[in-house]
Coordinates of C-alpha atoms in Angstrom, one line a residue:
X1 CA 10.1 -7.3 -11.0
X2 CA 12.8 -5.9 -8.7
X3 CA 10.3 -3.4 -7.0
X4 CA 9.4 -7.0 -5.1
X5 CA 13.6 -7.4 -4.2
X6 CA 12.8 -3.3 -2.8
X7 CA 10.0 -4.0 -0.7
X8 CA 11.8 -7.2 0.9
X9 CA 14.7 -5.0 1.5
X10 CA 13.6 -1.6 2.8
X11 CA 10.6 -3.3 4.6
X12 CA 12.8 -5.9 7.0
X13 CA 15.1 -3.1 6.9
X14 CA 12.1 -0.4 8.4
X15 CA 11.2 -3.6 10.5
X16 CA 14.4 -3.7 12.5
X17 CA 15.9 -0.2 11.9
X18 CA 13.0 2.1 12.4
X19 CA 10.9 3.8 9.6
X20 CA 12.3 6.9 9.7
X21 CA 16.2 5.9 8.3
X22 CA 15.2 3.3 5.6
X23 CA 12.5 5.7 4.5
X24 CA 15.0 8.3 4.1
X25 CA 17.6 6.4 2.1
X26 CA 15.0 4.8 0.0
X27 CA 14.2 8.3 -1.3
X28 CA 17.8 9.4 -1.4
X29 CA 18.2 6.1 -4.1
X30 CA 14.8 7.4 -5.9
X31 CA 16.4 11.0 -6.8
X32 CA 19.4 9.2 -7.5
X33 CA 18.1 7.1 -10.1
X34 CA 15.3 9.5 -11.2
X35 CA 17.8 12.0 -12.4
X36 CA 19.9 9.7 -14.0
X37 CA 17.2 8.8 -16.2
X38 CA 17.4 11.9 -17.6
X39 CA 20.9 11.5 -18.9
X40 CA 20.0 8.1 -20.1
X41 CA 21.7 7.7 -24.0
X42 CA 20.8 4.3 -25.0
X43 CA 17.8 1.8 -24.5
X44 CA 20.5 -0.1 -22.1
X45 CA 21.3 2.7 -19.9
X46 CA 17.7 3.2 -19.6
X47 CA 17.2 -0.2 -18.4
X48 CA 19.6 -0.4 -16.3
X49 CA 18.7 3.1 -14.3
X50 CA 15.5 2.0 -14.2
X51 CA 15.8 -1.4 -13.1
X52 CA 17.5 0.3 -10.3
X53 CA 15.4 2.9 -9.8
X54 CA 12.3 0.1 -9.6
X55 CA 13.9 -1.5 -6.2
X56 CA 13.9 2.4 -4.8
X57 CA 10.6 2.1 -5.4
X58 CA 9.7 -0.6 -4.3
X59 CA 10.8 0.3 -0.9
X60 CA 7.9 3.0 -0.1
X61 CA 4.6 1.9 0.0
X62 CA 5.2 -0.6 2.8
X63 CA 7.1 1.8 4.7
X64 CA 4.4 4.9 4.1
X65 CA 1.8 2.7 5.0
X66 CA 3.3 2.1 8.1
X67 CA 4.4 5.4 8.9
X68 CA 1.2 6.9 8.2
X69 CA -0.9 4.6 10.2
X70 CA 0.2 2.8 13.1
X71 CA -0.6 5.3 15.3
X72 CA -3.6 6.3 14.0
X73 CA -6.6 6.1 16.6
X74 CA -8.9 3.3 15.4
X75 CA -12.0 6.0 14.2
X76 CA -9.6 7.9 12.0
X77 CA -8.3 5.0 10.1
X78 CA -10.3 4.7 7.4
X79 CA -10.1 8.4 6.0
X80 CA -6.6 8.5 7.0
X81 CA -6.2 5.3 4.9
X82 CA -7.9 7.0 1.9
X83 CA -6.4 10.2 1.9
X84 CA -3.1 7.9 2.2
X85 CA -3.9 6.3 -0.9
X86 CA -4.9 8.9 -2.9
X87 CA -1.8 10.5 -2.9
X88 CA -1.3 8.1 -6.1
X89 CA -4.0 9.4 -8.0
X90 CA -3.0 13.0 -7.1
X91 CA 0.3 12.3 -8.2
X92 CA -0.9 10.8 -11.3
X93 CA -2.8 13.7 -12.0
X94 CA 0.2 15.9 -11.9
X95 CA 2.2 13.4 -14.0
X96 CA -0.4 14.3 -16.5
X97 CA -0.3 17.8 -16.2
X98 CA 3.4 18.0 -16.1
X99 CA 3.9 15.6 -18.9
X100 CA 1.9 18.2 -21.2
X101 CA 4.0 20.9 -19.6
X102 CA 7.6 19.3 -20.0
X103 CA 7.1 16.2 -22.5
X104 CA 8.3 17.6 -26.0
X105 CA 8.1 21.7 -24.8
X106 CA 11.9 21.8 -25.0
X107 CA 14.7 21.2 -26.8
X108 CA 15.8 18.1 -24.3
X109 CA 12.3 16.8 -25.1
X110 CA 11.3 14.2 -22.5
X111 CA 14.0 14.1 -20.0
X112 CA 13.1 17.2 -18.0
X113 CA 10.2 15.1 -16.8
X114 CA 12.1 12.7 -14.9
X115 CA 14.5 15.8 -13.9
X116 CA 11.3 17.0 -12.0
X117 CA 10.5 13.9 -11.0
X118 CA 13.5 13.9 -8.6
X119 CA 12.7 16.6 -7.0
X120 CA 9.0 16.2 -4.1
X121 CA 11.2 13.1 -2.9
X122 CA 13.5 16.5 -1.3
X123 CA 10.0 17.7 0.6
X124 CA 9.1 13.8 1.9
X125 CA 12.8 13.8 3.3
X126 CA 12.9 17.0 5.1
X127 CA 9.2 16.4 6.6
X128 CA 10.3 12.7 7.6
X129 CA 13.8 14.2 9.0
X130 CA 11.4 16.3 11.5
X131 CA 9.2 13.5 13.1
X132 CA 10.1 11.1 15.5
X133 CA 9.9 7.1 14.9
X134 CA 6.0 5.9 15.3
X135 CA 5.0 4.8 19.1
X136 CA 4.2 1.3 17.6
X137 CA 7.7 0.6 16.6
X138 CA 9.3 2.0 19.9
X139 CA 7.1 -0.3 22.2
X140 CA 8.3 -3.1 19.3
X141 CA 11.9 -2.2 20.0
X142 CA 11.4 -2.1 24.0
X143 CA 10.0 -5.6 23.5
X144 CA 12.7 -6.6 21.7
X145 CA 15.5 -4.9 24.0
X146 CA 14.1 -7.1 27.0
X147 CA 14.1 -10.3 25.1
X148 CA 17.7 -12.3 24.2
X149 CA 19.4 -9.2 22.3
X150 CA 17.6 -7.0 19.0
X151 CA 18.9 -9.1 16.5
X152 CA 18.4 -13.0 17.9
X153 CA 14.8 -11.7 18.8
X154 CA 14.1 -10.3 15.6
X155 CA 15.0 -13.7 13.7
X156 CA 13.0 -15.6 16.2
X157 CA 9.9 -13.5 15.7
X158 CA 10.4 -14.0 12.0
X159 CA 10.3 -17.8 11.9
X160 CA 7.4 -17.6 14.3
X161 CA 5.4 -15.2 12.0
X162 CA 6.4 -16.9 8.8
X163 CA 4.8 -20.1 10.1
X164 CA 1.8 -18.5 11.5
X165 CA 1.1 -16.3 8.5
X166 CA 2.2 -18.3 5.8
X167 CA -1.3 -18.7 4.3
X168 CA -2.3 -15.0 4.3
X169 CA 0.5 -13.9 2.8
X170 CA -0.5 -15.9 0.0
X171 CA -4.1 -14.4 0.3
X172 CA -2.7 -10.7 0.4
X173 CA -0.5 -11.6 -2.6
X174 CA -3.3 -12.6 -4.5
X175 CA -5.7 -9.9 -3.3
X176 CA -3.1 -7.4 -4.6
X177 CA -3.0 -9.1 -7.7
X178 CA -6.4 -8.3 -7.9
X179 CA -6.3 -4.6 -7.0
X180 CA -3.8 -4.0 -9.0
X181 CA -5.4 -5.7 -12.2
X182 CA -8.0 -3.4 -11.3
X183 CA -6.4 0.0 -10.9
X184 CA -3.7 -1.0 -14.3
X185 CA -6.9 -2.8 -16.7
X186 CA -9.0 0.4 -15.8
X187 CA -6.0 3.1 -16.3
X188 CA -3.1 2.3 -18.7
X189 CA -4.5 1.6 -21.9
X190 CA -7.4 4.6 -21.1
X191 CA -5.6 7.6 -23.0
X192 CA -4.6 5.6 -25.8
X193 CA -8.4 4.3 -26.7
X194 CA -9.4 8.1 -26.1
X195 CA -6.8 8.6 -28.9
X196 CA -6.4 6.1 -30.8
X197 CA -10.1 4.8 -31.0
X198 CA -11.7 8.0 -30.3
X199 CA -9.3 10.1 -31.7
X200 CA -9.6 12.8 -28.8
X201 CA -6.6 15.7 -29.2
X202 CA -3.9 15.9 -26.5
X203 CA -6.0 18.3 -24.8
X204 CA -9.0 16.2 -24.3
X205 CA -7.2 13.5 -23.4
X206 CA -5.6 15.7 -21.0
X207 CA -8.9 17.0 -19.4
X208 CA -10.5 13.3 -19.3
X209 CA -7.4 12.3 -17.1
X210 CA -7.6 14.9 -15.1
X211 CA -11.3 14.6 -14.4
X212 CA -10.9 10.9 -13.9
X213 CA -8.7 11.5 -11.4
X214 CA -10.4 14.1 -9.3
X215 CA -12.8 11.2 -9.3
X216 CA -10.3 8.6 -7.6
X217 CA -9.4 11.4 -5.4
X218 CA -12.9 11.9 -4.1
X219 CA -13.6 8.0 -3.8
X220 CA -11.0 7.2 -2.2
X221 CA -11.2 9.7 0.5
X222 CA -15.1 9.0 0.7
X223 CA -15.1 5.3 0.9
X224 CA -12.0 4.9 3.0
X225 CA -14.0 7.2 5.5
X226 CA -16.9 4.8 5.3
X227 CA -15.2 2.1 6.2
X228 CA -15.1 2.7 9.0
X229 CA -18.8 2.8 9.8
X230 CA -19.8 -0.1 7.1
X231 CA -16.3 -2.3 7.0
X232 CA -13.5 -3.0 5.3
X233 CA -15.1 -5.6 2.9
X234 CA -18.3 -4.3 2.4
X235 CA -16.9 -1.3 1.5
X236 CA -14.7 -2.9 -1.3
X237 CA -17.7 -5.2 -2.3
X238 CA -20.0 -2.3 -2.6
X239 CA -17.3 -0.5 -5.4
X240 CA -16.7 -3.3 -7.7
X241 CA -20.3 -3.9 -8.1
X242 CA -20.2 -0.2 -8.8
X243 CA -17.7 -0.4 -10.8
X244 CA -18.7 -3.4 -13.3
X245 CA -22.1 -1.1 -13.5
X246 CA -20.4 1.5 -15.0
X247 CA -18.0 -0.6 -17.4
X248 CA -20.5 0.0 -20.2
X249 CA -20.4 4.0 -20.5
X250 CA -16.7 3.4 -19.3
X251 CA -15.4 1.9 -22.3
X252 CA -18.1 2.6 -25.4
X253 CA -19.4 6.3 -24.7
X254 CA -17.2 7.6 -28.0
X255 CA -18.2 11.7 -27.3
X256 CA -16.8 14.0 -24.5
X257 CA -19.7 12.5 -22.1
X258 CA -17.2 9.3 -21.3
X259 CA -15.4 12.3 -19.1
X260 CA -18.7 11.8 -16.7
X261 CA -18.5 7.5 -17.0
X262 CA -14.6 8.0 -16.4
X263 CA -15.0 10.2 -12.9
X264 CA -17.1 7.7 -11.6
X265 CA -15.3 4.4 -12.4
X266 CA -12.3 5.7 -11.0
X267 CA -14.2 7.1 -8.0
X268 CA -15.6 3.0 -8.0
X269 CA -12.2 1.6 -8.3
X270 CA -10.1 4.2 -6.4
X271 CA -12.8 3.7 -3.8
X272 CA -12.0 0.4 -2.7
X273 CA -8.4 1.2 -3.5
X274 CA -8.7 3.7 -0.7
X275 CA -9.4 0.9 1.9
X276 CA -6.1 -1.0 0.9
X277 CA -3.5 0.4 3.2
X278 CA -5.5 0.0 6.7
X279 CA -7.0 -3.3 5.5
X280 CA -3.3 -4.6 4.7
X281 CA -2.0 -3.0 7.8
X282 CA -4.7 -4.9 10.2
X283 CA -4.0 -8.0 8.7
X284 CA -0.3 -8.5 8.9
X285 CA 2.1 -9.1 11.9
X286 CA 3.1 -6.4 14.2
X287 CA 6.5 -7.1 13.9
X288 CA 6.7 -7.2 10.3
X289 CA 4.4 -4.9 9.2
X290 CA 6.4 -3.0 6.4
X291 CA 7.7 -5.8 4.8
X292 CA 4.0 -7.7 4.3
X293 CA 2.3 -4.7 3.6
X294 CA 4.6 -3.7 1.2
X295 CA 6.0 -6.8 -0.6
X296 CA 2.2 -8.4 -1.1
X297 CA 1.1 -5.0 -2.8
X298 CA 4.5 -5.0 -5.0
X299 CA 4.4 -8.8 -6.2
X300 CA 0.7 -8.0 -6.8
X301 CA 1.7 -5.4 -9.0
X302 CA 4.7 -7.4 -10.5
X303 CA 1.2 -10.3 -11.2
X304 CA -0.5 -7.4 -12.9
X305 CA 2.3 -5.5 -14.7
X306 CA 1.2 -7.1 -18.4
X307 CA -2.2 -5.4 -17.9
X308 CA -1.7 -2.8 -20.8
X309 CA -0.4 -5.7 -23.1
X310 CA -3.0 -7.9 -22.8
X311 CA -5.6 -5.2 -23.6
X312 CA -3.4 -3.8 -26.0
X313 CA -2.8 -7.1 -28.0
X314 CA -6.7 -8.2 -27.8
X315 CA -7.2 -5.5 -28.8
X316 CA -5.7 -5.6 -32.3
X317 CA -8.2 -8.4 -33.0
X318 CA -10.9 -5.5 -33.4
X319 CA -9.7 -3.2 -35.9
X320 CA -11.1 0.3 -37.3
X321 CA -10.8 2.0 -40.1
X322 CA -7.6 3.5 -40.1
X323 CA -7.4 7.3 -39.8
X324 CA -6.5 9.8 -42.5
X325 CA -2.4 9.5 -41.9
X326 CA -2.6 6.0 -42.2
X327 CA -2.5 5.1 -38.2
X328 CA -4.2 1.6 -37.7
X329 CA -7.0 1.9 -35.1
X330 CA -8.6 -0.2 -32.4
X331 CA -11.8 -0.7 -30.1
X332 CA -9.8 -0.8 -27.3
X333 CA -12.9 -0.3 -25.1
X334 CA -14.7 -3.6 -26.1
X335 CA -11.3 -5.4 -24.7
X336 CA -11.0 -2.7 -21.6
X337 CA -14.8 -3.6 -20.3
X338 CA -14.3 -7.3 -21.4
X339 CA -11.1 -7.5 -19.2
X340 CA -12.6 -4.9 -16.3
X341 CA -15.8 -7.3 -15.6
X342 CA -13.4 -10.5 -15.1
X343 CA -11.6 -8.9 -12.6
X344 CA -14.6 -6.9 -10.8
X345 CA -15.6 -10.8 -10.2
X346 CA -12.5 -12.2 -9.1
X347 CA -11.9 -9.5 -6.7
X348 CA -15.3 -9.8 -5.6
X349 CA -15.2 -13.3 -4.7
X350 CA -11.6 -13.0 -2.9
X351 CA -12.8 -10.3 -1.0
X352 CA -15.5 -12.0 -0.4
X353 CA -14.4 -15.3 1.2
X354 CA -11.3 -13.2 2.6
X355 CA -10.7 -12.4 6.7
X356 CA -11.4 -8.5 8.1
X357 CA -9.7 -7.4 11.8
X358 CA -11.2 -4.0 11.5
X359 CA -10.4 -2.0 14.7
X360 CA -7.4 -4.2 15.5
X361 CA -4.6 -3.0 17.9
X362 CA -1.9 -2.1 16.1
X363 CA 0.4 -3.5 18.5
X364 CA -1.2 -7.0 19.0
X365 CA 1.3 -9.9 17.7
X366 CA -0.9 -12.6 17.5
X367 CA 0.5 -14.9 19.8
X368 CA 4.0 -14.2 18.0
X369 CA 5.2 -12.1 21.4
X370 CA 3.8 -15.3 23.6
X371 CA 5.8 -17.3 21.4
X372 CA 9.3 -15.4 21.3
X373 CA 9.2 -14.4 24.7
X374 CA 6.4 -15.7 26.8
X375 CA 7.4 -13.7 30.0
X376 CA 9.0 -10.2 28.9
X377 CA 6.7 -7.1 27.8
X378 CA 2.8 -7.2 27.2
X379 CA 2.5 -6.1 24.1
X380 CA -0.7 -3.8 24.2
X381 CA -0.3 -2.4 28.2
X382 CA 3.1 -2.5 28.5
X383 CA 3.1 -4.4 31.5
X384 CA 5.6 -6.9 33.1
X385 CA 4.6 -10.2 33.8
X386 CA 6.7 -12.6 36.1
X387 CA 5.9 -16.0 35.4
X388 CA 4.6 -18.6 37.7
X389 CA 7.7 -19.9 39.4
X390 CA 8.5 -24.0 39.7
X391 CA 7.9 -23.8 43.6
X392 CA 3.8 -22.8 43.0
X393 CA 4.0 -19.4 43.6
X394 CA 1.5 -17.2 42.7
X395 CA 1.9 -14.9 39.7
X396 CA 1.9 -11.0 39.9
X397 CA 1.4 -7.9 37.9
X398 CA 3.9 -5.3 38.0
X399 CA 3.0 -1.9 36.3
X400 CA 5.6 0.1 33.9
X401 CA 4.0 3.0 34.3
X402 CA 4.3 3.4 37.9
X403 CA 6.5 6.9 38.1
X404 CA 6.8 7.3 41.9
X405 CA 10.1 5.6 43.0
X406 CA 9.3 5.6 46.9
X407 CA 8.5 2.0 47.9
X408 CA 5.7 2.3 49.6
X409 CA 4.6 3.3 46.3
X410 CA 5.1 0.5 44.3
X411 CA 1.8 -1.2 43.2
X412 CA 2.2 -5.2 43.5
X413 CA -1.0 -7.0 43.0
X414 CA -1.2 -10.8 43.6
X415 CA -3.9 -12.7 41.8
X416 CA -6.2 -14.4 44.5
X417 CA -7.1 -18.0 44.5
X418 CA -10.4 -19.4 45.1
X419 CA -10.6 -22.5 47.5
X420 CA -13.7 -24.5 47.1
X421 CA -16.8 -23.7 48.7
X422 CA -16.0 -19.9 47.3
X423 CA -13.7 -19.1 50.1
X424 CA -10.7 -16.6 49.0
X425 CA -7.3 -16.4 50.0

């Protein structure tokens, strides 16, 4: 829940401040709190470190997303937008290596796992610390700068973009909803069926994760690419019917075979996963770009976050025979595909009647800069425009980028007017 109060935060915050110092305290707050789980003595200090520790979260994804992809050129969205996104499943992979490396190895059991936790946030600061803000958010802030003062402007383009985009941001909410249902149904109960109902050892569950993820790292790198050639929907359509194809092997293979059924569904739902970030990023407002793309994928995920109980509480009304020690088992799989194939459709359907702006400027408002300041910057070309004066006066362009200061230099072009009979003046 309070990686939604996060993303509001550090994604206005990134909005008017600048990606690079709200990214960098945000992670600051994430070693913070990661560590102190670690020293976490009782079930309420654990909740309280990590109810803090879930609105440091919350701040990154909107301001990664944004970082990583408003000055992408439009042909290398797509891939960049995969490889983007797959830095989840790589990181999950490594969560389950490193779990079987540092979970229950030592004498402090599992708290050196959340002490190493703490630490690739160090790397994402210094590399941020060494790049410069993104060219989208300058020309933002030069827009801003020539309008009634930073801050003024900056509340005005908010009303104006709340009541423009009130309606998608609904939309994105529950498309998230749906992606996350998705990415949570099809991953978090998955290693207890392989050991509870399948009764796999910690090594085979191990290897199955790890191959299902290689398989969400592929798919999302492949069909974020391809999105760029076939759409952003298609491409998303095209993996969930993929993906309810394969629900089948997915959750009632009961041999080491389901390794095979488990690289491709998560290369199906990884896939369209890997077409989020650009297809969030070309449907929000310029201005605000972090804190939609970033609060609609975390109250999508707050929608989603009772995924594993769901399955795992259906799932008790389909018992086994319980194993030698006495462990009551499940067929968690029946209730994984049952679940999977509802949400395959809804997504389906949403994505289906939903909007696309593939190939949108990154820098286009909308109408929002017309609206806030009808006669300052141009918010694609830079340009200045001097508006039509009371008296009838023609209007005329005056290019920014003119460098040469001599007069005779200066490029003023007045708009011609056609008289009737096609005469000019």
């Amino acid at each position: 829940m309070l990686r939604s109060v996060g993303s509001i935060v550090f994604g206005l915050a990134a909005d008017r401040y600048g990606r690079k110092w709200p990214w960098v305290i945000n992670n600051l707050l994430f070693i913070i709190f990661e560590l102190a789980t670690g020293f976490c003595n009782t079930y309420e200090q654990f909740l309280g470190v990590r109810a803090c520790f879930g609105i440091a979260m919350g701040g990154l994804y909107g301001n990664a997303a944004a970082t990583a992809l408003e000055d992408v050129p439009p042909e290398a969205r797509g891939i960049i937008s995969g490889m983007l996104q797959q830095g989840y499943a790589f990181g999950y992979l490594l969560a389950v290596v490193f779990a079987r490396a540092l979970v229950d190895t030592t004498s402090h059991g599992w708290r050196p796992f959340f002490w190493f936790g703490a630490c690739p946030p160090v790397l994402l600061i210094i590399g941020r610390l060494l790049l410069p803000e993104t060219q989208a958010y300058q020309r933002r802030m030069a827009m801003r700068q020539d309008g009634d003062g930073i801050e003024k402007t900056f509340f005005r383009e908010g009303k104006v973009a709340l009541r423009r985009y009130w309606l998608m941001l609904i939309y994105l909410v529950l498309l998230m909803s749906g992606f996350n249902f998705m990415s949570h149904g099809s991953q978090d109960l998955y290693p207890t069926m392989l050991r509870n109902q399948l009764e796999f050892s910690a090594n085979k569950v191990t290897v199955t994760q790890v191959i299902a993820n290689l398989g969400a790292i592929t798919g999302g790198t492949v069909v974020g690419y391809c999105s760029e050639v076939f759409g952003r929907r298609l491409s998303i359509l095209t993996m969930c019917v993929l993906g309810a194809a394969l629900i089948y092997p997915y959750g009632f293979l009961k041999d080491e075979r389901i390794a095979a059924a488990a690289f491709f569904e998560q290369f199906a739902v990884q896939g369209a996963w890997g077409v989020v970030p650009i297809h969030l990023m070309e449907l929000s407002p310029a201005g605000f770009r972090t804190f939609v793309v970033g609060t609609s994928y975390q109250l999508g995920n707050l929608v989603s976050s009772a995924s594993s109980t769901i399955e795992a509480t259906i799932g008790e009304r389909f018992p086994l025979p319980p194993t030698a020690s006495g462990v009551q088992r499940y067929v968690y799989g029946k209730v994984i595909a049952i679940f999977m194939a509802c949400v395959f459709t809804y997504l389906f359907v949403l994505v289906l009647i939903g909007p696309e702006r593939k190939d949108r400027q990154m820098t286009e408002g909308d109408g929002i800069e017309e609206a806030v300041y009808p006669t300052k910057h141009d918010a694609e070309t830079g340009h200045m425009r001097e508006a039509k004066g009371k008296d009838g006066s023609l209007n005329r362009e005056i290019s920014s980028t003119e460098s040469d200061p001599k007069p005779k230099q200066d490029t003023v072009e007045y708009k011609t007017a056609t008289a009737p009979g096609g005469a000019t003046a």
